[in-house]
Amino acid sequence: MSSLDTVKVFDLKGNGIPISDLWKDRKAVVAFARHFGCVLCRKRADYLASKKDIMDAAGVTLVLIGPGSVEQAKTFAEQTKFQGDPTHSSYEALKFVSGVLTTFTPNAGLKIIQLYMEGYRQDWKLSFEKDTVTRGGWKQGGIIVAGPGKNNVSYIHKLALNQIENPWHISHYVDKGFHGSLTSLYGCVNSSTVVAMADKKKRRRVEDDGAQLPFKNQLKADSAILQILKDLCNSSSSASSTSSTALTLQDLSLPFSCREVTDLSLSSVQSSIESLALSIARSILSGQGFSFDVPSRSAANQLYVPELDRIVLKDKTALRPFANISTVRKSTVTTRILQLIHQLCLKNIHVTKRDLFYTDVKLFQDQTQSDAVLDDVSCMLGCTRSSLNVVAAEKGVVVGRLIFSDNGDMIDCTKMGMGGKAIPPNIDRVGDMQSDALFILLVEKDAAYMRLAEDRFYNRFPCIIVTAKGQPDVATRLFLRKMKMELKLPVLALVDSDPYGLKILSVYGCGSKNMSYDSANLTTPDIKWLGVRPSDLDKYKIPEQCRLPMTEQDIKTGKDLLEEDFVKKNPGWVEELTLMVKTKQKAEIQALSTFGFQYLSEVYLPLKLQQKDWL
């Protein structure tokens, strides 16, 4: 390296030092910054500063050089030792290129934006300040490993111009060392290699290892994970066979009566409506007017029954008289809904809730009002909502190892593309379910579902993936229960780490308060909470910038959930929810994408399954 013989750099006191003196009597890592104000270099300096103790213990000296003045170098003094090179002579000797268009690529720009948002604030005046040469501060960076001995340069590495350093690539060098004695290297821009004294194949192997996703090295062979899933599947099947007769309300000696609905035929629904209409007519003709005796669906009339592990509705009713100013409108809406359902029974056709709303928009005013009365009518008649031939629009989707018939047509859910098969709104027409899956994966959100579907996660680990894309709809809840009961498969849930994710999980498992009267048909027993759980945020080292602060409403919702009996029944849920409220942090499933878009399917879920990490 004779080209470095005459090169000097300057310490923070302004003293000129021959660059080769930096490693004359010691092993040294000399890192060359792109320019002093660069947020990428600030990130690099932060990283190096955190590893300086390790390097000191290994007898390795760390030196950073930047293309600027001594005053500019002092900016970094608090982080690590820095040398200034006002004339860029060391950069010229090593043939580092320069220029903003050469070194500042679009990828680097995106990285700057990312780091800026993380809190690294760039000093723009310093960044673009002209120094002792006319080119400005834009230089290609690099690294030298040298010493002891002036001419003992064992490693030269120039940073590529078009890639950003993967932090796990840096960690590889920190953890495994280099050339036996170096225990830490720096990185900011991913290197594509102008390296002396390194074999090309070995270099590629090191880079591949460094690019590994975090915790991926903890994964066992897929065959080992598959065996765990087979054991889980067999256990679930055995449990289902043992308790073939499900416990019902009639089996319990509760101190109060409850109201539950069942599937009724169209003729039975029609007869019930006609009988109700006749009783109303008699009441009107007798001069008493009329009113509906509607089951109360208020929170005070609902109860969680631990033996059933679901919410039930007590048998308390409230009068809804027509001749009352506070209830006249709702009585009118109830009458109209009954009339429309009677027409559906006569014609034997199905409509959506939206169709029902648009039959009388001026009366209903808002679909939430017609939907609420529809539930009231279902409860009054003692039948499930699907018995009324009113369905919700298709929302949920399913993909994976499942074949079923839909109104006579056989559907193979492995051949439905990335979007999967829409769950039919008429579940009574779904039958003949067949599957070689080992479990059902219930996913809260469409984004996570799409990731798993595109990666064909169900081929690596045989499963059925289902989502309602947020709040569970009736069809998806019915479909999930049907799969669980017919296929006898365990159900694992993947939801956001926030109070609403847990509420969604509880709706699938214990039922919703709005439809507590039909919880026997809509709930799926023994759903296991796989993730994302509050404890996972630290366990998987989710970065702070990917976590969200909980709002006051979030915290209130979390505390309210802690008071629910269905949460108290599960100590693991209590522990996780308490941690969430304490840390006041939440995170979405997509926070895992910070490690890579496929981290969810390639590492997180396989590791969760391997560790049997579910509640």
Coordinates of C-alpha atoms in Angstrom, one line a residue:
M1 CA 0.0 0.0 0.0
S2 CA 2.7 2.4 -1.0
S3 CA 0.1 4.9 -2.1
L4 CA -0.7 5.6 1.6
D5 CA 2.9 6.3 2.6
T6 CA 2.6 10.1 2.3
V7 CA -1.1 10.4 3.3
K8 CA -1.9 12.3 6.5
V9 CA -5.1 12.6 8.4
F10 CA -5.9 15.0 11.3
D11 CA -7.0 14.2 14.8
L12 CA -9.5 16.4 16.7
K13 CA -6.7 18.6 17.9
G14 CA -5.6 19.4 14.4
N15 CA -2.5 17.3 14.5
G16 CA -1.4 15.7 11.3
I17 CA -0.9 11.9 11.6
P18 CA 0.5 9.6 8.8
I19 CA -2.4 7.3 8.2
S20 CA -0.2 4.2 8.4
D21 CA 0.7 5.1 11.9
L22 CA -2.8 4.3 12.9
W23 CA -2.0 0.6 12.6
K24 CA 1.8 0.6 13.0
D25 CA 1.8 -0.9 16.5
R26 CA -1.7 -2.4 16.7
K27 CA -4.5 -4.1 14.9
A28 CA -6.9 -1.5 13.6
V29 CA -10.2 -1.2 11.8
V30 CA -10.3 2.0 9.8
A31 CA -13.7 3.0 8.6
F32 CA -14.2 5.7 5.9
A33 CA -17.4 7.7 6.1
R34 CA -19.2 9.0 3.1
H35 CA -19.4 12.5 4.6
F36 CA -19.8 13.9 8.1
G37 CA -23.4 15.1 7.9
C38 CA -24.8 11.9 6.4
V39 CA -27.5 10.3 8.5
L40 CA -26.3 7.0 7.3
C41 CA -22.9 7.7 8.8
R42 CA -24.5 8.9 12.0
K43 CA -26.3 5.6 12.2
R44 CA -23.0 3.8 11.5
A45 CA -21.3 5.8 14.3
D46 CA -24.0 4.9 16.7
Y47 CA -23.6 1.3 15.9
L48 CA -19.8 1.4 16.2
A49 CA -20.0 3.2 19.5
S50 CA -22.2 0.5 20.9
K51 CA -19.5 -2.1 20.0
K52 CA -16.4 -0.3 21.0
D53 CA -16.0 -2.1 24.3
I54 CA -16.0 -5.5 22.5
M55 CA -13.3 -4.3 20.1
D56 CA -11.2 -2.9 23.0
A57 CA -11.4 -6.2 24.7
A58 CA -10.2 -7.9 21.6
G59 CA -7.2 -5.5 21.3
V60 CA -8.6 -3.9 18.2
T61 CA -8.5 -0.2 17.7
L62 CA -11.4 1.5 15.9
V63 CA -10.7 4.6 13.8
L64 CA -13.2 6.6 11.7
I65 CA -12.1 8.9 8.9
G66 CA -14.3 11.4 7.2
P67 CA -13.8 13.7 4.1
G68 CA -13.9 17.0 5.9
S69 CA -12.4 19.5 8.3
V70 CA -11.4 18.9 11.9
E71 CA -14.3 21.0 13.0
Q72 CA -16.7 18.8 11.1
A73 CA -15.0 15.7 12.6
K74 CA -15.7 17.0 16.1
T75 CA -19.4 16.5 15.5
F76 CA -18.8 12.8 15.9
A77 CA -16.4 13.0 18.9
E78 CA -18.9 12.0 21.5
Q79 CA -19.7 8.8 19.6
T80 CA -16.3 7.4 18.7
K81 CA -12.8 8.4 17.7
F82 CA -12.7 10.3 14.4
Q83 CA -10.0 11.6 12.1
G84 CA -10.4 14.4 9.5
D85 CA -9.1 14.3 5.9
P86 CA -9.6 17.8 4.5
T87 CA -7.9 17.1 1.2
H88 CA -9.4 13.6 0.7
S89 CA -5.9 12.3 0.2
S90 CA -6.6 8.9 1.8
Y91 CA -9.7 8.5 -0.3
E92 CA -7.8 9.3 -3.4
A93 CA -5.1 6.8 -2.5
L94 CA -7.7 4.1 -2.1
K95 CA -9.4 5.1 -5.3
F96 CA -12.8 5.8 -3.6
V97 CA -15.1 7.5 -6.1
S98 CA -16.9 10.8 -5.4
G99 CA -19.8 12.9 -6.4
V100 CA -23.5 13.1 -5.3
L101 CA -24.8 11.4 -8.5
T102 CA -22.3 8.6 -8.0
T103 CA -22.6 7.9 -4.3
F104 CA -26.1 9.2 -3.5
T105 CA -28.4 6.6 -5.1
P106 CA -32.3 6.3 -4.9
N107 CA -31.8 3.4 -2.4
A108 CA -29.6 5.6 -0.2
G109 CA -32.2 8.3 -0.4
L110 CA -34.9 5.9 0.8
K111 CA -32.7 4.8 3.6
I112 CA -32.1 8.4 4.7
I113 CA -35.9 9.0 4.8
Q114 CA -36.3 5.9 6.9
L115 CA -33.5 6.9 9.4
Y116 CA -34.8 10.5 9.5
M117 CA -38.1 9.2 10.6
E118 CA -36.5 7.0 13.3
G119 CA -35.1 10.1 14.9
Y120 CA -31.7 10.7 13.2
R121 CA -31.8 14.4 12.4
Q122 CA -29.4 15.4 9.7
D123 CA -27.5 18.7 9.9
W124 CA -28.1 19.8 6.4
K125 CA -25.7 22.7 6.5
L126 CA -22.9 20.4 7.6
S127 CA -24.0 17.7 5.2
F128 CA -23.6 19.8 2.1
E129 CA -21.0 22.2 3.2
K130 CA -18.1 22.6 0.8
D131 CA -14.8 21.6 2.4
T132 CA -11.2 22.2 1.2
V133 CA -11.8 20.8 -2.3
T134 CA -14.5 21.8 -4.7
R135 CA -16.3 18.5 -5.0
G136 CA -18.1 18.8 -1.7
G137 CA -18.4 16.0 0.8
W138 CA -19.9 13.2 -1.2
K139 CA -17.5 10.3 -1.2
Q140 CA -17.6 6.6 -1.4
G141 CA -16.9 4.9 1.9
G142 CA -15.1 1.8 2.9
I143 CA -13.1 -0.1 5.4
I144 CA -9.5 -1.3 6.0
V145 CA -8.4 -3.9 8.5
A146 CA -4.6 -3.5 9.1
G147 CA -1.7 -3.9 11.5
P148 CA 0.3 -4.5 13.4
G149 CA 2.9 -3.1 11.0
K150 CA 2.6 -0.3 8.5
N151 CA 2.4 -2.5 5.4
N152 CA 0.3 -5.2 7.0
V153 CA -3.1 -4.4 5.3
S154 CA -5.2 -7.6 5.5
Y155 CA -8.5 -6.5 4.2
I156 CA -9.9 -3.7 2.1
H157 CA -13.6 -3.2 1.5
K158 CA -15.3 -0.6 -0.6
L159 CA -19.0 0.1 -0.1
A160 CA -21.2 -0.4 -3.1
L161 CA -23.0 2.5 -4.6
N162 CA -26.5 1.1 -5.0
Q163 CA -27.4 -1.0 -1.9
I164 CA -28.2 -0.4 1.7
E165 CA -26.6 -2.4 4.5
N166 CA -28.8 -5.0 6.1
P167 CA -28.3 -4.6 9.9
W168 CA -28.3 -8.4 10.4
H169 CA -25.4 -8.5 7.9
I170 CA -23.5 -6.2 10.3
S171 CA -24.4 -8.3 13.3
H172 CA -23.0 -11.4 11.6
Y173 CA -19.5 -9.8 11.7
V174 CA -20.0 -8.6 15.2
D175 CA -21.0 -12.0 16.5
K176 CA -18.6 -14.2 14.5
G177 CA -15.6 -12.0 14.2
F178 CA -13.2 -11.6 11.3
H179 CA -9.7 -13.0 10.7
G180 CA -9.8 -14.5 14.2
S181 CA -9.3 -11.3 16.2
L182 CA -11.7 -8.7 14.9
T183 CA -15.0 -8.9 16.8
S184 CA -16.8 -5.9 15.2
L185 CA -17.2 -4.3 11.8
Y186 CA -19.3 -1.4 10.8
G187 CA -21.8 -1.1 8.1
C188 CA -24.1 1.5 6.5
V189 CA -24.3 0.6 2.8
N190 CA -24.3 -3.0 1.7
S191 CA -21.0 -4.1 0.2
S192 CA -20.7 -5.5 -3.2
T193 CA -17.0 -6.1 -2.9
V194 CA -13.8 -4.7 -4.0
V195 CA -11.9 -6.9 -1.6
A196 CA -8.3 -7.8 -1.5
M197 CA -7.1 -11.1 0.1
A198 CA -10.5 -12.7 0.1
D199 CA -11.8 -15.7 -1.7
K200 CA -14.9 -15.0 -3.8
K201 CA -16.8 -18.1 -2.7
K202 CA -16.0 -17.6 0.9
R203 CA -17.1 -14.0 0.7
R204 CA -20.4 -14.9 -0.8
R205 CA -21.0 -17.5 1.9
V206 CA -20.3 -14.9 4.7
E207 CA -22.7 -12.4 3.1
D208 CA -25.5 -15.0 2.8
D209 CA -25.1 -16.0 6.4
G210 CA -25.2 -12.4 7.5
A211 CA -28.4 -11.8 5.5
Q212 CA -30.3 -14.4 7.6
L213 CA -33.5 -13.3 9.2
P214 CA -33.3 -12.8 13.0
F215 CA -34.1 -16.0 15.0
K216 CA -34.1 -18.1 11.8
N217 CA -31.1 -20.0 13.1
Q218 CA -33.3 -21.3 15.9
L219 CA -35.6 -23.1 13.5
K220 CA -35.4 -26.8 13.4
A221 CA -36.1 -28.9 10.2
D222 CA -39.6 -28.6 8.9
S223 CA -40.1 -32.3 9.6
A224 CA -39.6 -31.7 13.4
I225 CA -42.3 -28.9 13.3
L226 CA -44.6 -31.1 11.3
Q227 CA -44.4 -33.8 14.0
I228 CA -45.4 -31.2 16.6
L229 CA -48.4 -30.3 14.5
K230 CA -49.3 -33.9 14.0
D231 CA -49.3 -34.4 17.7
L232 CA -51.4 -31.3 18.2
C233 CA -53.9 -32.5 15.5
N234 CA -54.1 -36.0 17.1
S235 CA -54.7 -34.5 20.5
S236 CA -57.5 -32.2 19.2
S237 CA -59.1 -35.1 17.4
S238 CA -59.0 -37.3 20.5
A239 CA -60.5 -34.6 22.6
S240 CA -63.3 -34.0 20.2
S241 CA -64.0 -37.8 20.1
T242 CA -64.0 -38.0 23.9
S243 CA -66.4 -35.1 24.3
S244 CA -68.6 -36.0 21.3
T245 CA -71.7 -34.7 23.1
A246 CA -71.3 -31.0 23.6
L247 CA -72.6 -29.5 26.8
T248 CA -75.7 -27.4 26.4
L249 CA -77.7 -24.9 28.6
Q250 CA -80.2 -27.7 29.3
D251 CA -77.4 -29.7 31.0
L252 CA -76.7 -26.9 33.5
S253 CA -78.8 -26.0 36.5
L254 CA -78.5 -22.3 36.1
P255 CA -80.6 -20.1 38.6
F256 CA -82.2 -18.3 35.6
S257 CA -83.6 -19.2 32.2
C258 CA -81.8 -18.3 29.0
R259 CA -83.0 -17.8 25.4
E260 CA -81.3 -19.6 22.5
V261 CA -82.3 -19.9 18.9
T262 CA -82.2 -22.8 16.5
D263 CA -82.2 -23.4 12.7
L264 CA -85.9 -23.4 11.5
S265 CA -87.3 -24.3 8.1
L266 CA -88.8 -21.6 6.0
S267 CA -92.3 -23.0 6.6
S268 CA -91.7 -22.8 10.3
V269 CA -90.5 -19.2 10.1
Q270 CA -93.5 -18.4 7.9
S271 CA -95.9 -20.0 10.4
S272 CA -94.3 -18.1 13.3
I273 CA -94.7 -14.7 11.5
E274 CA -98.3 -15.5 10.6
S275 CA -99.1 -16.5 14.2
L276 CA -97.5 -13.3 15.5
A277 CA -99.5 -11.2 13.0
L278 CA -102.8 -12.9 14.0
S279 CA -102.1 -12.1 17.7
I280 CA -101.4 -8.5 16.8
A281 CA -104.6 -8.3 14.8
R282 CA -106.7 -9.6 17.7
S283 CA -105.1 -7.1 20.1
I284 CA -105.9 -4.2 17.8
L285 CA -109.5 -5.4 17.2
S286 CA -110.0 -5.7 21.0
G287 CA -109.0 -2.0 21.3
Q288 CA -105.8 -2.7 23.2
G289 CA -103.5 -1.6 20.4
F290 CA -100.4 -3.7 19.9
S291 CA -96.8 -4.1 21.0
F292 CA -93.9 -6.5 20.5
D293 CA -92.5 -8.4 23.3
V294 CA -88.8 -8.2 22.3
P295 CA -86.0 -10.1 24.1
S296 CA -83.6 -7.6 25.7
R297 CA -80.1 -7.8 24.2
S298 CA -78.6 -5.3 26.7
A299 CA -75.3 -6.0 28.4
A300 CA -77.1 -6.4 31.7
N301 CA -79.1 -9.3 30.2
Q302 CA -76.0 -11.2 29.0
L303 CA -73.8 -13.6 30.9
Y304 CA -70.6 -15.6 30.3
V305 CA -71.1 -19.2 31.3
P306 CA -67.7 -20.8 32.1
E307 CA -69.0 -24.3 31.6
L308 CA -69.9 -23.5 28.0
D309 CA -67.1 -21.0 27.5
R310 CA -69.5 -18.6 25.7
I311 CA -71.8 -15.7 26.3
V312 CA -75.5 -16.4 26.6
L313 CA -78.7 -14.3 26.7
K314 CA -81.0 -14.3 29.7
D315 CA -84.7 -14.7 29.1
K316 CA -85.7 -11.1 29.8
T317 CA -87.9 -9.1 27.5
A318 CA -89.0 -5.5 27.0
L319 CA -92.3 -4.3 25.5
R320 CA -92.1 -2.2 22.3
P321 CA -95.6 -0.6 22.0
F322 CA -96.8 1.1 18.9
A323 CA -98.8 3.7 20.8
N324 CA -95.7 5.2 22.5
I325 CA -93.8 8.2 21.1
S326 CA -90.4 6.7 22.1
T327 CA -91.0 3.3 20.5
V328 CA -93.5 4.0 17.7
R329 CA -90.8 4.2 15.0
K330 CA -89.0 1.1 16.1
S331 CA -92.3 -0.8 16.2
T332 CA -93.0 0.3 12.7
V333 CA -89.6 -0.9 11.5
T334 CA -90.1 -4.2 13.3
T335 CA -93.5 -4.7 11.5
R336 CA -91.9 -3.9 8.1
I337 CA -89.0 -6.3 8.6
L338 CA -91.5 -9.1 9.5
Q339 CA -93.4 -8.3 6.4
L340 CA -90.3 -8.5 4.2
I341 CA -89.1 -11.8 5.7
H342 CA -92.6 -13.3 5.2
Q343 CA -92.2 -12.4 1.5
L344 CA -88.8 -14.2 1.4
C345 CA -90.4 -17.3 2.9
L346 CA -93.1 -17.3 0.3
K347 CA -90.7 -16.9 -2.6
N348 CA -88.0 -19.1 -1.1
I349 CA -85.2 -16.6 -2.0
H350 CA -82.2 -15.1 -0.2
V351 CA -81.3 -11.4 0.0
T352 CA -78.5 -9.5 1.7
K353 CA -78.9 -7.2 4.6
R354 CA -78.1 -4.4 2.2
D355 CA -81.0 -5.5 -0.1
L356 CA -83.3 -5.5 2.8
F357 CA -82.3 -2.0 3.8
Y358 CA -82.9 -0.6 0.3
T359 CA -86.5 -1.9 0.2
D360 CA -87.5 1.0 2.5
V361 CA -84.6 3.5 2.9
K362 CA -86.8 6.3 4.1
L363 CA -88.2 4.3 6.9
F364 CA -85.0 2.5 8.0
Q365 CA -82.8 5.7 7.5
D366 CA -79.6 3.8 8.3
Q367 CA -78.6 0.1 7.7
T368 CA -77.5 -0.2 11.3
Q369 CA -81.1 0.3 12.4
S370 CA -82.5 -2.3 10.0
D371 CA -79.7 -4.7 11.0
A372 CA -80.5 -4.3 14.7
V373 CA -84.2 -4.9 14.2
L374 CA -83.4 -8.0 12.1
D375 CA -81.5 -9.4 15.1
D376 CA -84.5 -8.6 17.3
V377 CA -86.8 -10.4 14.9
S378 CA -84.6 -13.4 14.8
C379 CA -84.5 -13.5 18.6
M380 CA -88.3 -13.0 18.8
L381 CA -89.0 -15.9 16.4
G382 CA -86.4 -18.2 18.1
C383 CA -84.5 -18.9 14.9
T384 CA -81.0 -18.2 13.5
R385 CA -80.6 -15.3 11.2
S386 CA -79.8 -17.6 8.3
S387 CA -83.2 -19.2 8.8
L388 CA -84.7 -15.8 7.8
N389 CA -83.0 -16.1 4.3
V390 CA -81.2 -12.8 5.0
V391 CA -77.4 -13.0 4.6
A392 CA -74.5 -10.6 4.7
A393 CA -72.4 -9.8 1.6
E394 CA -69.4 -12.1 1.1
K395 CA -66.5 -10.9 3.3
G396 CA -64.5 -13.8 4.6
V397 CA -62.1 -15.9 2.5
V398 CA -60.4 -19.3 2.9
V399 CA -57.4 -20.8 1.2
G400 CA -55.4 -24.0 1.8
R401 CA -55.9 -27.7 2.3
L402 CA -59.7 -27.8 2.1
I403 CA -62.2 -29.2 -0.4
F404 CA -65.9 -28.7 0.1
S405 CA -69.1 -28.6 -1.8
D406 CA -70.9 -25.3 -2.4
N407 CA -74.4 -25.9 -3.5
G408 CA -73.3 -29.0 -5.3
D409 CA -70.1 -27.6 -6.8
M410 CA -66.8 -29.0 -5.5
I411 CA -64.3 -26.3 -4.4
D412 CA -60.6 -27.0 -4.0
C413 CA -59.1 -24.2 -1.9
T414 CA -55.6 -24.9 -3.0
K415 CA -56.6 -23.9 -6.6
M416 CA -58.3 -20.6 -5.8
G417 CA -55.2 -18.4 -6.5
M418 CA -53.7 -16.0 -4.0
G419 CA -57.1 -14.4 -3.1
G420 CA -58.6 -17.7 -2.0
K421 CA -62.3 -18.7 -2.1
A422 CA -64.9 -16.4 -0.7
I423 CA -66.8 -18.0 2.1
P424 CA -70.4 -18.6 0.9
P425 CA -73.0 -16.5 2.8
N426 CA -75.4 -19.5 2.7
I427 CA -73.5 -21.9 5.0
D428 CA -76.4 -24.4 4.9
R429 CA -75.4 -25.1 1.3
V430 CA -71.8 -25.9 2.3
G431 CA -71.0 -29.6 2.9
D432 CA -68.8 -32.6 2.3
M433 CA -65.7 -31.0 3.8
Q434 CA -62.4 -32.9 3.2
S435 CA -58.9 -32.0 4.3
D436 CA -55.4 -33.3 5.0
A437 CA -54.6 -30.2 7.1
L438 CA -53.1 -30.4 10.5
F439 CA -54.6 -27.2 11.8
I440 CA -56.7 -24.2 11.0
L441 CA -55.0 -20.8 11.0
L442 CA -57.4 -18.0 11.8
V443 CA -56.0 -14.6 10.7
E444 CA -57.4 -11.3 11.7
K445 CA -56.4 -9.2 8.7
D446 CA -56.4 -9.4 5.0
A447 CA -52.8 -8.2 4.6
A448 CA -51.4 -11.1 6.7
Y449 CA -53.7 -13.5 5.0
M450 CA -52.5 -12.4 1.5
R451 CA -48.9 -12.8 2.6
L452 CA -49.4 -16.3 3.8
A453 CA -51.5 -17.2 0.8
E454 CA -48.9 -15.9 -1.7
D455 CA -46.1 -17.7 0.1
R456 CA -48.3 -20.9 0.1
F457 CA -47.7 -21.4 3.8
Y458 CA -50.3 -24.1 3.7
N459 CA -48.0 -26.3 1.5
R460 CA -45.1 -26.0 3.9
F461 CA -47.2 -26.7 6.9
P462 CA -50.5 -28.3 5.9
C463 CA -53.3 -26.0 7.1
I464 CA -56.4 -24.1 6.2
I465 CA -56.1 -20.3 6.4
V466 CA -59.2 -18.2 7.0
T467 CA -59.9 -14.6 7.6
A468 CA -62.9 -12.3 7.9
K469 CA -60.7 -9.2 7.1
G470 CA -61.3 -7.6 10.4
Q471 CA -64.5 -7.8 12.5
P472 CA -65.9 -11.4 12.2
D473 CA -69.1 -11.7 10.1
V474 CA -71.7 -14.4 10.7
A475 CA -70.8 -16.4 7.6
T476 CA -67.1 -16.7 8.6
R477 CA -68.0 -17.6 12.2
L478 CA -70.4 -20.3 11.0
F479 CA -67.8 -21.6 8.5
L480 CA -65.0 -21.7 11.1
R481 CA -67.2 -23.6 13.5
K482 CA -68.3 -26.0 10.8
M483 CA -64.7 -26.8 9.9
K484 CA -63.7 -27.3 13.5
M485 CA -66.6 -29.6 14.2
E486 CA -66.5 -31.7 11.0
L487 CA -62.7 -31.9 10.6
K488 CA -61.8 -31.9 14.3
L489 CA -58.8 -29.7 13.7
P490 CA -57.1 -27.4 16.2
V491 CA -57.6 -23.7 15.6
L492 CA -54.7 -21.2 16.0
A493 CA -55.4 -17.5 15.9
L494 CA -53.1 -14.7 14.5
V495 CA -54.3 -11.2 15.5
D496 CA -52.9 -7.8 16.2
S497 CA -51.3 -7.2 19.5
D498 CA -53.9 -4.7 20.7
P499 CA -57.1 -4.9 22.7
Y500 CA -59.2 -5.1 19.6
G501 CA -57.3 -8.1 18.3
L502 CA -58.1 -9.9 21.5
K503 CA -61.8 -8.8 21.2
I504 CA -62.0 -10.2 17.7
L505 CA -60.5 -13.5 19.0
S506 CA -63.0 -13.6 21.8
V507 CA -65.9 -13.1 19.3
Y508 CA -64.9 -16.2 17.4
G509 CA -64.4 -18.2 20.6
C510 CA -67.0 -16.9 23.1
G511 CA -69.4 -15.0 21.0
S512 CA -70.5 -11.4 20.5
K513 CA -72.8 -9.6 22.8
N514 CA -74.9 -8.4 19.9
M515 CA -75.7 -12.0 18.9
S516 CA -75.4 -13.7 22.3
Y517 CA -78.8 -15.4 21.6
D518 CA -77.1 -17.5 18.8
S519 CA -73.8 -18.2 20.5
A520 CA -74.3 -21.9 20.4
N521 CA -74.1 -21.9 16.6
L522 CA -71.6 -19.1 16.1
T523 CA -68.8 -19.9 18.6
T524 CA -65.8 -22.1 17.9
P525 CA -64.5 -23.8 21.1
D526 CA -60.9 -24.0 22.2
I527 CA -59.2 -21.4 19.8
K528 CA -55.6 -21.0 20.8
W529 CA -53.9 -17.6 20.7
L530 CA -50.8 -18.0 18.7
G531 CA -49.8 -14.3 18.2
V532 CA -49.0 -11.5 17.9
R533 CA -49.0 -11.3 21.7
P534 CA -47.6 -8.4 23.8
S535 CA -44.7 -10.5 25.1
D536 CA -43.7 -11.1 21.4
L537 CA -42.7 -7.5 21.0
D538 CA -39.6 -7.9 23.2
K539 CA -39.1 -11.6 22.6
Y540 CA -38.8 -11.0 18.8
K541 CA -37.1 -7.6 19.3
I542 CA -39.7 -5.6 17.4
P543 CA -38.1 -2.1 16.9
E544 CA -39.6 0.8 18.8
Q545 CA -40.5 2.6 15.6
C546 CA -42.7 -0.4 14.6
R547 CA -44.7 -0.2 17.9
L548 CA -47.5 2.2 18.5
P549 CA -48.5 4.0 21.7
M550 CA -51.9 3.0 23.0
T551 CA -54.5 5.7 23.1
E552 CA -56.5 6.4 26.2
Q553 CA -59.4 4.6 24.6
D554 CA -57.1 1.6 23.9
I555 CA -56.0 1.5 27.5
K556 CA -59.7 1.7 28.7
T557 CA -60.6 -1.1 26.4
G558 CA -57.8 -3.2 27.7
K559 CA -58.7 -2.6 31.3
D560 CA -62.4 -3.4 30.5
L561 CA -61.3 -6.7 28.9
L562 CA -59.4 -7.6 32.1
E563 CA -62.7 -7.4 33.9
E564 CA -64.4 -9.8 31.5
D565 CA -65.0 -13.4 32.8
F566 CA -63.9 -15.0 29.6
V567 CA -60.5 -13.3 30.0
K568 CA -60.2 -14.1 33.7
K569 CA -60.7 -17.7 32.9
N570 CA -57.4 -17.9 31.0
P571 CA -54.4 -16.8 33.1
G572 CA -52.2 -16.5 30.0
W573 CA -54.6 -14.0 28.5
V574 CA -54.6 -12.0 31.8
E575 CA -50.8 -11.9 31.8
E576 CA -50.5 -10.8 28.2
L577 CA -53.3 -8.2 28.5
T578 CA -51.8 -6.8 31.8
L579 CA -48.4 -6.5 30.1
M580 CA -50.0 -4.6 27.2
V581 CA -51.8 -2.1 29.5
K582 CA -48.6 -1.7 31.6
T583 CA -46.3 -1.0 28.6
K584 CA -49.0 1.0 26.8
Q585 CA -47.7 -0.4 23.5
K586 CA -49.5 -2.1 20.7
A587 CA -48.4 -3.5 17.4
E588 CA -50.0 -4.9 14.2
I589 CA -49.1 -8.2 12.6
Q590 CA -47.4 -6.1 9.9
A591 CA -44.8 -4.9 12.4
L592 CA -43.0 -8.2 11.7
S593 CA -42.3 -7.0 8.1
T594 CA -39.6 -4.8 9.5
F595 CA -37.4 -7.9 9.3
G596 CA -38.5 -8.7 5.8
F597 CA -41.8 -9.0 4.0
Q598 CA -41.8 -12.8 4.3
Y599 CA -40.6 -12.9 7.9
L600 CA -44.2 -13.8 9.1
S601 CA -44.3 -17.0 7.0
E602 CA -40.6 -17.9 7.0
V603 CA -39.6 -17.4 10.6
Y604 CA -42.3 -16.1 13.0
L605 CA -45.0 -18.6 12.5
P606 CA -42.7 -21.6 12.1
L607 CA -40.9 -20.7 15.3
K608 CA -44.1 -20.2 17.1
L609 CA -45.3 -23.7 16.0
Q610 CA -42.0 -25.3 16.8
Q611 CA -42.0 -23.9 20.4
K612 CA -45.7 -24.7 20.9
D613 CA -46.1 -21.1 21.8
W614 CA -49.8 -20.7 22.0
L615 CA -52.3 -20.0 24.8

